[in-house]
Coordinates of C-alpha atoms in Angstrom, one line a residue:
X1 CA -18.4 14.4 12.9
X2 CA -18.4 10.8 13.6
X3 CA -20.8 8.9 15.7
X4 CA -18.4 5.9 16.1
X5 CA -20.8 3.2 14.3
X6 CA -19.4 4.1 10.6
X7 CA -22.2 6.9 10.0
X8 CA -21.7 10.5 10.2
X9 CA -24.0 12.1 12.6
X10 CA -24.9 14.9 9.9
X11 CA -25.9 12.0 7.0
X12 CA -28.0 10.2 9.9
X13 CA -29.8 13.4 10.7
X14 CA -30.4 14.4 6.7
X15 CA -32.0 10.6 6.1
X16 CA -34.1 10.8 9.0
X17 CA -35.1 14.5 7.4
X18 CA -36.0 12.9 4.6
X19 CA -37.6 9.5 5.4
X20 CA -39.7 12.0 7.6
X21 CA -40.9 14.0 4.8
X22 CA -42.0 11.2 3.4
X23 CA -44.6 10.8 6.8
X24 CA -45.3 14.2 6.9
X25 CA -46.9 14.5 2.9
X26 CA -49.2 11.9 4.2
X27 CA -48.9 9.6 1.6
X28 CA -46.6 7.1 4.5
X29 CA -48.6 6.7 7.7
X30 CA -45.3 5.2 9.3
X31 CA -42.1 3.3 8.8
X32 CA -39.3 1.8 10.6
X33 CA -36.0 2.0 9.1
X34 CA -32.6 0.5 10.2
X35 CA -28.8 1.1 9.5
X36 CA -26.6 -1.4 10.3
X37 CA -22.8 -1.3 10.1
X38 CA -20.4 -4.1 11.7
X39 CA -22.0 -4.5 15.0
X40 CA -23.4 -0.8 15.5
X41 CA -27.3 0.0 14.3
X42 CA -28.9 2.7 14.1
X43 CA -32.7 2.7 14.3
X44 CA -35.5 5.6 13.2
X45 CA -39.3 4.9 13.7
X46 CA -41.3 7.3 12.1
X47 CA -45.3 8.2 12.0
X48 CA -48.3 5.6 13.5
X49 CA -50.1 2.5 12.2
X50 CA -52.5 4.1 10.2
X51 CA -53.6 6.9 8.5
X52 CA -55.5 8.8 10.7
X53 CA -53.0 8.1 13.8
X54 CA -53.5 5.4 16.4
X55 CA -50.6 4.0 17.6
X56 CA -47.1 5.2 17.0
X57 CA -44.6 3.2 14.7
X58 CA -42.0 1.1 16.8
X59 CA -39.0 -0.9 16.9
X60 CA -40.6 -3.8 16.6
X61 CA -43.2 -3.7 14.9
X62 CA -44.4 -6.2 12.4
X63 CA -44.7 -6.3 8.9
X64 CA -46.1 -8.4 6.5
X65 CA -42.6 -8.8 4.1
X66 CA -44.5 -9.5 0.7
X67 CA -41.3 -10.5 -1.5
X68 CA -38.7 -9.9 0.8
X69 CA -39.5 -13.1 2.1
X70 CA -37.4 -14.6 -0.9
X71 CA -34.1 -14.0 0.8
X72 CA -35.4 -15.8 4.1
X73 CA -36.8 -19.0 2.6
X74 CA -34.4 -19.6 -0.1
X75 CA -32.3 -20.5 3.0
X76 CA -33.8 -23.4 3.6
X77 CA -33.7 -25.0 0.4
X78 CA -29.6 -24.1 0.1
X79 CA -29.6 -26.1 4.0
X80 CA -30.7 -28.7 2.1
X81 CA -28.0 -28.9 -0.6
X82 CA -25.6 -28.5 2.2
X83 CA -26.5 -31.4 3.3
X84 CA -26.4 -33.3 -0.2
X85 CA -30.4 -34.5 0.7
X86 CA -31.0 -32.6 -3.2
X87 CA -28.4 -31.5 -5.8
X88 CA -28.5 -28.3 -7.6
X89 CA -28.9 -29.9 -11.0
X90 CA -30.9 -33.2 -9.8
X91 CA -34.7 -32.9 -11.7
X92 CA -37.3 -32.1 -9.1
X93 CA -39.3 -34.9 -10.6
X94 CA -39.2 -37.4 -7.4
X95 CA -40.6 -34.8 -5.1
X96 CA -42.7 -32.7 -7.2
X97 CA -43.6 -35.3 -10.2
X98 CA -46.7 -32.6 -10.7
X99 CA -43.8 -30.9 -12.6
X100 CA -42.7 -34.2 -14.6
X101 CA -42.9 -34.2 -18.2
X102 CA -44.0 -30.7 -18.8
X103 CA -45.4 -29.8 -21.6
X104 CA -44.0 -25.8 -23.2
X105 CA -46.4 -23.4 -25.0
X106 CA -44.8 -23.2 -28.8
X107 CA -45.4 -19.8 -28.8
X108 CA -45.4 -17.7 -25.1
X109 CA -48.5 -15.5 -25.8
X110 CA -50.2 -18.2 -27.7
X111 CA -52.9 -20.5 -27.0
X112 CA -52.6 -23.4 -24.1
X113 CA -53.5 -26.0 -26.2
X114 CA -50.7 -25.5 -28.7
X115 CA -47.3 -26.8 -26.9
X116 CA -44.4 -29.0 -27.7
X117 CA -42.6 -31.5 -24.9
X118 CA -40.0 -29.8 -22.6
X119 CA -36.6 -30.6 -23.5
X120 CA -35.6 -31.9 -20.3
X121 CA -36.7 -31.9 -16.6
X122 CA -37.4 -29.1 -14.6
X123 CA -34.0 -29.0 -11.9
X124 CA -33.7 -28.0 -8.4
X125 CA -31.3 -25.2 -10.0
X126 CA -34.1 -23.4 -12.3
X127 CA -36.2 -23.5 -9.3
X128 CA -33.8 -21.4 -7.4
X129 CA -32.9 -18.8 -10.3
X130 CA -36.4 -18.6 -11.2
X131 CA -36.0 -20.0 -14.4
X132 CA -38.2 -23.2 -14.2
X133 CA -40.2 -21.7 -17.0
X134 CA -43.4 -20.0 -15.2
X135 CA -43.7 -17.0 -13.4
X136 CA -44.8 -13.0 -13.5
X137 CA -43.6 -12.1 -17.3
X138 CA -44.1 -8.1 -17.3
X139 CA -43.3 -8.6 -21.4
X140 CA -46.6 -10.9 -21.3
X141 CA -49.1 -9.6 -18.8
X142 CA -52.0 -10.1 -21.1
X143 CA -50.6 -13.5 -22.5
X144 CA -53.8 -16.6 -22.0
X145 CA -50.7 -18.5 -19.9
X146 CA -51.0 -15.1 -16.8
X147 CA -54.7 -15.2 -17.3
X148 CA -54.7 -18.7 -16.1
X149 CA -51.7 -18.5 -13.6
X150 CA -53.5 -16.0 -12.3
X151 CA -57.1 -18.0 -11.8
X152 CA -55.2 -21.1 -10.7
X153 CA -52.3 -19.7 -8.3
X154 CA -52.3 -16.8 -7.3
X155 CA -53.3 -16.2 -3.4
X156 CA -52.3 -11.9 -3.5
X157 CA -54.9 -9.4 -1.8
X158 CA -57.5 -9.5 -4.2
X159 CA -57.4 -13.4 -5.3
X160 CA -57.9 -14.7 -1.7
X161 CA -56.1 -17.5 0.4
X162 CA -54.4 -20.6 -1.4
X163 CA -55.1 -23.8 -1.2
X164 CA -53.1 -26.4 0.7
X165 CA -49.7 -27.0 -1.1
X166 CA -50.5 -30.4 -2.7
X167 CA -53.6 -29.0 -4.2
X168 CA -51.5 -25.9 -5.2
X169 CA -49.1 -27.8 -6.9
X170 CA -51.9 -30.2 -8.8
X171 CA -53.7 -27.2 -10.4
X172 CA -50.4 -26.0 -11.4
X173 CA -49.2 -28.8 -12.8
X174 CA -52.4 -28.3 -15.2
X175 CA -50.4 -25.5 -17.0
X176 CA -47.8 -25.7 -19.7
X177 CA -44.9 -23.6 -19.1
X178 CA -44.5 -20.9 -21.1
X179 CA -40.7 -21.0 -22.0
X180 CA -38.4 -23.7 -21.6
X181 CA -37.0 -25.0 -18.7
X182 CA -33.6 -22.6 -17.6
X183 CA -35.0 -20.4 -20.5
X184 CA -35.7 -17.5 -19.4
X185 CA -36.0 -15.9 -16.0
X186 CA -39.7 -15.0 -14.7
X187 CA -40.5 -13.4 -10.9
X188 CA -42.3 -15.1 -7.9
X189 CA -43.5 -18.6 -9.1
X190 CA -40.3 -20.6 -8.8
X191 CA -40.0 -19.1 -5.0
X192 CA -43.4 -20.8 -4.4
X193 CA -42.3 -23.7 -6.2
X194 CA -39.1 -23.8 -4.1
X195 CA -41.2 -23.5 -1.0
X196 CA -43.0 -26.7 -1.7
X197 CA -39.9 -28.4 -2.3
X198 CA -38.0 -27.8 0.7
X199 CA -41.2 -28.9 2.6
X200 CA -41.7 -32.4 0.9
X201 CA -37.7 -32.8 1.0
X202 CA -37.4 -32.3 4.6
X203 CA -40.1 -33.9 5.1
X204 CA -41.8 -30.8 7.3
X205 CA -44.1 -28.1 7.3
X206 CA -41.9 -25.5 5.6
X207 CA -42.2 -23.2 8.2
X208 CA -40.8 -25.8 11.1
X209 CA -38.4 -26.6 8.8
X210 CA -37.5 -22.5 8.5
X211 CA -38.1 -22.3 12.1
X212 CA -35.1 -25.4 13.8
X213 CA -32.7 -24.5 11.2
X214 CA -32.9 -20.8 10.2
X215 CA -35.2 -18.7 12.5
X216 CA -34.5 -19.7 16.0
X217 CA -31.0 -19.9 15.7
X218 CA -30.8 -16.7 14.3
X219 CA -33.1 -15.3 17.5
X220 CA -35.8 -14.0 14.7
X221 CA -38.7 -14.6 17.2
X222 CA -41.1 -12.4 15.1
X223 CA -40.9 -13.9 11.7
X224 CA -43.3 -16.4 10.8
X225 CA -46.1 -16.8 7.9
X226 CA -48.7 -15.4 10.7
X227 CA -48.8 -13.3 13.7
X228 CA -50.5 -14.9 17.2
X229 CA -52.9 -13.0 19.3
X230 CA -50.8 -12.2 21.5
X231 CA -48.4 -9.9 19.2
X232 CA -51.0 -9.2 16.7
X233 CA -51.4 -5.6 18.5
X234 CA -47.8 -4.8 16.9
X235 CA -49.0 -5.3 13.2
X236 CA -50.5 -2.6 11.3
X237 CA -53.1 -2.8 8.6
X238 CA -51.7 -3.2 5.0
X239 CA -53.1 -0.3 2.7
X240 CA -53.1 0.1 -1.1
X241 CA -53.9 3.7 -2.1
X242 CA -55.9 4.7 -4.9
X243 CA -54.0 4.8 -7.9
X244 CA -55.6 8.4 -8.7
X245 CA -56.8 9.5 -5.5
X246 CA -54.4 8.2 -3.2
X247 CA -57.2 7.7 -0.8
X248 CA -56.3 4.9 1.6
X249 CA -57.7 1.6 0.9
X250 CA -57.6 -1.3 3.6
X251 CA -56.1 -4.3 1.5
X252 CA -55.8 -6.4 4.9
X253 CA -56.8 -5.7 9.0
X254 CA -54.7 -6.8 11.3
X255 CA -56.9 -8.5 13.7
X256 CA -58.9 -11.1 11.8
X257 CA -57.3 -10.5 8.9
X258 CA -55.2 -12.3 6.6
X259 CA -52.1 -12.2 8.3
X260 CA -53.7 -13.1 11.7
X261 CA -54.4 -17.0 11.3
X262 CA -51.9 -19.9 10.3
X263 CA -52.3 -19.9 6.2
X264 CA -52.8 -23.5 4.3
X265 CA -49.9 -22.7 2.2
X266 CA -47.1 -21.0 3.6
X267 CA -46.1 -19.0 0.7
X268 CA -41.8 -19.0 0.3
X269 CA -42.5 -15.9 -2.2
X270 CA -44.3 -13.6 0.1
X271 CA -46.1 -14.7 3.1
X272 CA -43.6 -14.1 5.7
X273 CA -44.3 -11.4 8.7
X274 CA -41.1 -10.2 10.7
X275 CA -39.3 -7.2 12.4
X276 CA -36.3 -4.8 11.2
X277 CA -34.4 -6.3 13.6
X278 CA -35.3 -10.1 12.9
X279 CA -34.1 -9.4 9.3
X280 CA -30.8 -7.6 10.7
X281 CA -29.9 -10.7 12.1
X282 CA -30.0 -12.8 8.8
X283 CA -28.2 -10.6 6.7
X284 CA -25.6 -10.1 9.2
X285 CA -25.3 -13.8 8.8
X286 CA -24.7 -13.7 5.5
X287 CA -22.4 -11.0 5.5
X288 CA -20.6 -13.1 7.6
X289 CA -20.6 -15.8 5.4
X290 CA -23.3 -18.6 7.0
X291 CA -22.3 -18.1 10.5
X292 CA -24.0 -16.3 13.6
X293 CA -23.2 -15.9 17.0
X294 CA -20.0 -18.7 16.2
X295 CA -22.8 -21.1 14.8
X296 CA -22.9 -21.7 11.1
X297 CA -26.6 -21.7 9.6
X298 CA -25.0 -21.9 5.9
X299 CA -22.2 -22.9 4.6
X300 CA -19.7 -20.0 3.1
X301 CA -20.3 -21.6 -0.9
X302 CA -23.7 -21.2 -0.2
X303 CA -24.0 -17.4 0.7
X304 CA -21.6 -17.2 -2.2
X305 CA -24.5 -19.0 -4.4
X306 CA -27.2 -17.0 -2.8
X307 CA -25.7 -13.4 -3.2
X308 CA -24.0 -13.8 -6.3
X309 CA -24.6 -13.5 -9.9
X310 CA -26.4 -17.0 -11.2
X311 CA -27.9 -15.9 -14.5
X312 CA -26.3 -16.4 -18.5
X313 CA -26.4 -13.2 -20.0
X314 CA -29.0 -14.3 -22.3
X315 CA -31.5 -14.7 -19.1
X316 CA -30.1 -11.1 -17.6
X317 CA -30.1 -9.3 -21.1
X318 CA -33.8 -10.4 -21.4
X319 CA -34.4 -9.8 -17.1
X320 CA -32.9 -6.5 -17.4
X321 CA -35.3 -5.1 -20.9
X322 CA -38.0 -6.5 -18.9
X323 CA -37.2 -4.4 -15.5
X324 CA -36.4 -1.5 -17.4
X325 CA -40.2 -1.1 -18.6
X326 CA -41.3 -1.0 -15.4
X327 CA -39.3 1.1 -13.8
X328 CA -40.9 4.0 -13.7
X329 CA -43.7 2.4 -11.6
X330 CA -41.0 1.0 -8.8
X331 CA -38.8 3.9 -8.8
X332 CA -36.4 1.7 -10.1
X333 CA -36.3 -1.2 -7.3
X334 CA -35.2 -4.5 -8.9
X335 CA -33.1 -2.9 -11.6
X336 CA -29.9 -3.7 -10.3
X337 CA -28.7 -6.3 -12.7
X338 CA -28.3 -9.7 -11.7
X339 CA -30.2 -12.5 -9.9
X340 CA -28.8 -14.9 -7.6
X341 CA -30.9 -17.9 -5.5
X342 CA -33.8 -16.1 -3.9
X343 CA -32.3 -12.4 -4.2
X344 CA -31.1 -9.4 -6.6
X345 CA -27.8 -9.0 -7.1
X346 CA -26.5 -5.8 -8.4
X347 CA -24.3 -5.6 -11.4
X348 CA -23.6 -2.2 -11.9
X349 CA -23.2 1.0 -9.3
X350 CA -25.7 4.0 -8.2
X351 CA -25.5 5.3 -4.6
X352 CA -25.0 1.3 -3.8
X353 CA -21.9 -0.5 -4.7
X354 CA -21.7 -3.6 -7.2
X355 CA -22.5 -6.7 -5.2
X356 CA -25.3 -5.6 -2.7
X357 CA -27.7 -8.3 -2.6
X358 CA -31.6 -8.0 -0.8
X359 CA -34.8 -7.5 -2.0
X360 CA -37.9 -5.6 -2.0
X361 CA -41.6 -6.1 -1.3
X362 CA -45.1 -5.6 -2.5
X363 CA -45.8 -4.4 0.5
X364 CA -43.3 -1.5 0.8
X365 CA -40.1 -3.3 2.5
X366 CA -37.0 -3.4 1.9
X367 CA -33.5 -5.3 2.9
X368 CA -30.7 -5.2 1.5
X369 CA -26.8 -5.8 2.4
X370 CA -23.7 -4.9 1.3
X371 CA -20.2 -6.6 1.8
X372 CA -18.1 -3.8 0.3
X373 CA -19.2 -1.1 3.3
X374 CA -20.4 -4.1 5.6
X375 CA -23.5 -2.7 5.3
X376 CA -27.1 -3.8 5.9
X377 CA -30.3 -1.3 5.3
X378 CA -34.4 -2.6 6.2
X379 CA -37.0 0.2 5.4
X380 CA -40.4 -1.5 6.9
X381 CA -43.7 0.4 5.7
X382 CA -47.5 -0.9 5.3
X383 CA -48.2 0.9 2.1
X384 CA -48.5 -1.6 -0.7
X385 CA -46.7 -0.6 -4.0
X386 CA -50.8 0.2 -5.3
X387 CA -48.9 3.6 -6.4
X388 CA -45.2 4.5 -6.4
X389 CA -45.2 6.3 -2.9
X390 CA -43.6 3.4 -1.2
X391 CA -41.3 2.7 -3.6
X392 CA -40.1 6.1 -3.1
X393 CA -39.5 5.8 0.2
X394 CA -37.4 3.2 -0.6
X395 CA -35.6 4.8 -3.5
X396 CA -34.7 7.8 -1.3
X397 CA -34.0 5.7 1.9
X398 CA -31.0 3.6 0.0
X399 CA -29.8 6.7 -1.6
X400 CA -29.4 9.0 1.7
X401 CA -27.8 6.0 3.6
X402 CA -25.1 5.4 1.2
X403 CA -24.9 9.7 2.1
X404 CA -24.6 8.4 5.5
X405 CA -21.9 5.6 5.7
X406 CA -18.8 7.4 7.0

């Protein structure tokens, strides 16, 4: 039986089933989940704020997106090729010349000191495919180059707040790179990179920036790299279970916590809050190729840059042995294949067809979208990936709405 919004009623009712036994293990306090297909949704909210109840899980509700930021922000440096104000192959010396002649580690896990000169200059393109030559290597987690990312950069749960962004970028350009630029890809860094880019480009805070040309003509009136008092009542604590208890562990409050005040560095990797229905509204747009509402955000050889393939197969062959070790810890989110500006790209079929395109989060979100069914999922939770509950979640949530589509 059809519902008339390109679900079946019965594949609705079996994925809110399971996303509810999920809640019910107590392992997810809450989540909110949304199905979107052409212009019908379909919503399920699920479970309260925290653990031990409070209040109930809703519609709008705000979570902090961790990673699935990418998607978002990357917008705002591809506005900015639109409008020929950088080139995708132009070296990002001018505007970030912390990042001019860069010198590369000979070997990756060897010691700082020991580097050779970097072949050429960093571009606005490795920046985008996250190839600049920097980033999370899981082949090299104990390599002296993450050690000292990690000191220097890194603003997660445990490291604290970031400095502003022209400090940020001074201490990093301290670092050699560990491959060469366009080498090789590596996760998050280039995003944050990116971030500064777009903001010393435009010649704005990032998020302003974000904000004129992305976020308020798309209507997302929740997303933002903070929440204000006056909505921070519709954010729930982040948790990071114990890794062998599973015991609950507060990695950030809502009210006065991270999340709560304006950052110094708005971070284009992961520091964006929003709603399932904020994030509806920009992959809608780019399943409609840039445009919203008549208006065109992007331009259509943009979204086309954004959500498809980017990477040689050198870079995938060597993204894809890299995902595959630590899969079993994500439940397989990120091994789809490819890698396009900001977002995954997926290369070969499982319940989802070849060319969906999202990303997940640390925090346990998800959003993807998919232009063969005209499809667009979010799964919202506030259970960091500390263990692979979340990730779960996600797995199962993907796998019973492709179930679902009608």
């Amino acid at each position: 039986m059809d519902v008339g919004n390109g679900f079946s009623e019965t594949g609705l009712r079996r994925l809110r089933e399971v996303l509810a036994r999920h809640v019910d293990s107590g392992r997810i306090p809450g989540l909110v989940a949304l199905m979107s297909r052409g212009d019908r949704t379909h919503v399920e909210t699920l479970g309260t704020m925290r653990p031990d109840g409070g209040p109930p899980m809703l519609r709008d509700t705000i979570f902090r997106m961790a990673s699935t930021s990418k998607p978002v922000t990357t917008a705002g440096a591809m506005i900015l090729l639109d409008e020929c104000r950088m080139r995708l192959d132009d070296p990002v010396d001018p505007w970030l010349p912390e990042l001019a002649d860069r010198q590369v580690l000979k070997d990756p896990e060897g010691p700082l000191d020991d580097t050779v000169p970097a072949e050429r200059p960093v571009t606005v393109r490795d920046l985008l495919t996250s190839t600049f030559g920097l980033g999370v290597d899981f082949d090299s987690m104990t390599a002296p180059i993450r050690a000292a990312t990690v000191e220097r950069l890194d603003y997660s749960v445990a490291s604290g707040p970031a400095p502003e962004p022209d400090e940020w970028m001074r201490r990093l350009g301290e670092l050699p790179l560990q491959y060469q630029p366009g080498a090789r890809w590596q996760y998050d860094l280039s995003s944050e990179v990116l971030g500064v880019l777009v903001a010393r480009v435009a010649g704005q805070s990032l998020e302003t920036f974000l904000r004129e040309r992305v976020l308020d003509p798309l209507g997302m009136k929740d997303t933002a790299f903070h929440v204000p008092a006056d909505k921070i009542d519709r954010l729930p604590p982040l948790y990071g279970p114990d890794p062998v208890s599973g015991e609950f562990a507060v990695w950030d409050e809502a009210e006065g916590g991270r999340a709560s005040t304006p950052p110094e560095f708005q971070g284009a990797g992961g520091g964006l809050v929003s709603t399932a229905d904020d994030y509806l509204a920009y992959f809608r747009m780019l399943l409609d190729h840039g445009t919203y509402g008549g208006e065109r955000i992007l331009s259509r050889a943009a979204v086309e840059l954004m959500t498809t393939n980017r990477l040689t197969p050198a870079q995938l062959a060597a993204r894809d042995a890299m995902f595959a070790k630590v899969a079993h810890v994500s439940s397989g989110q990120g091994v789809t294949g490819g890698w396009g500006f900001g977002m995954a790209v997926r290369l070969w079929p499982d319940y989802a067809p070849v060319g969906q395109f999202g990303w997940f989060g640390g925090t346990g979100t998800t959003a993807y979208a998919d232009p063969t069914h005209r499809v667009t999922g979010v799964l919202l939770t506030q259970v960091g990936l500390s263990t692979a509950d979340s990730a779960r979640v996600m797995t199962d949530f993907w796998t019973m709405l492709y179930q679902a589509v009608d």
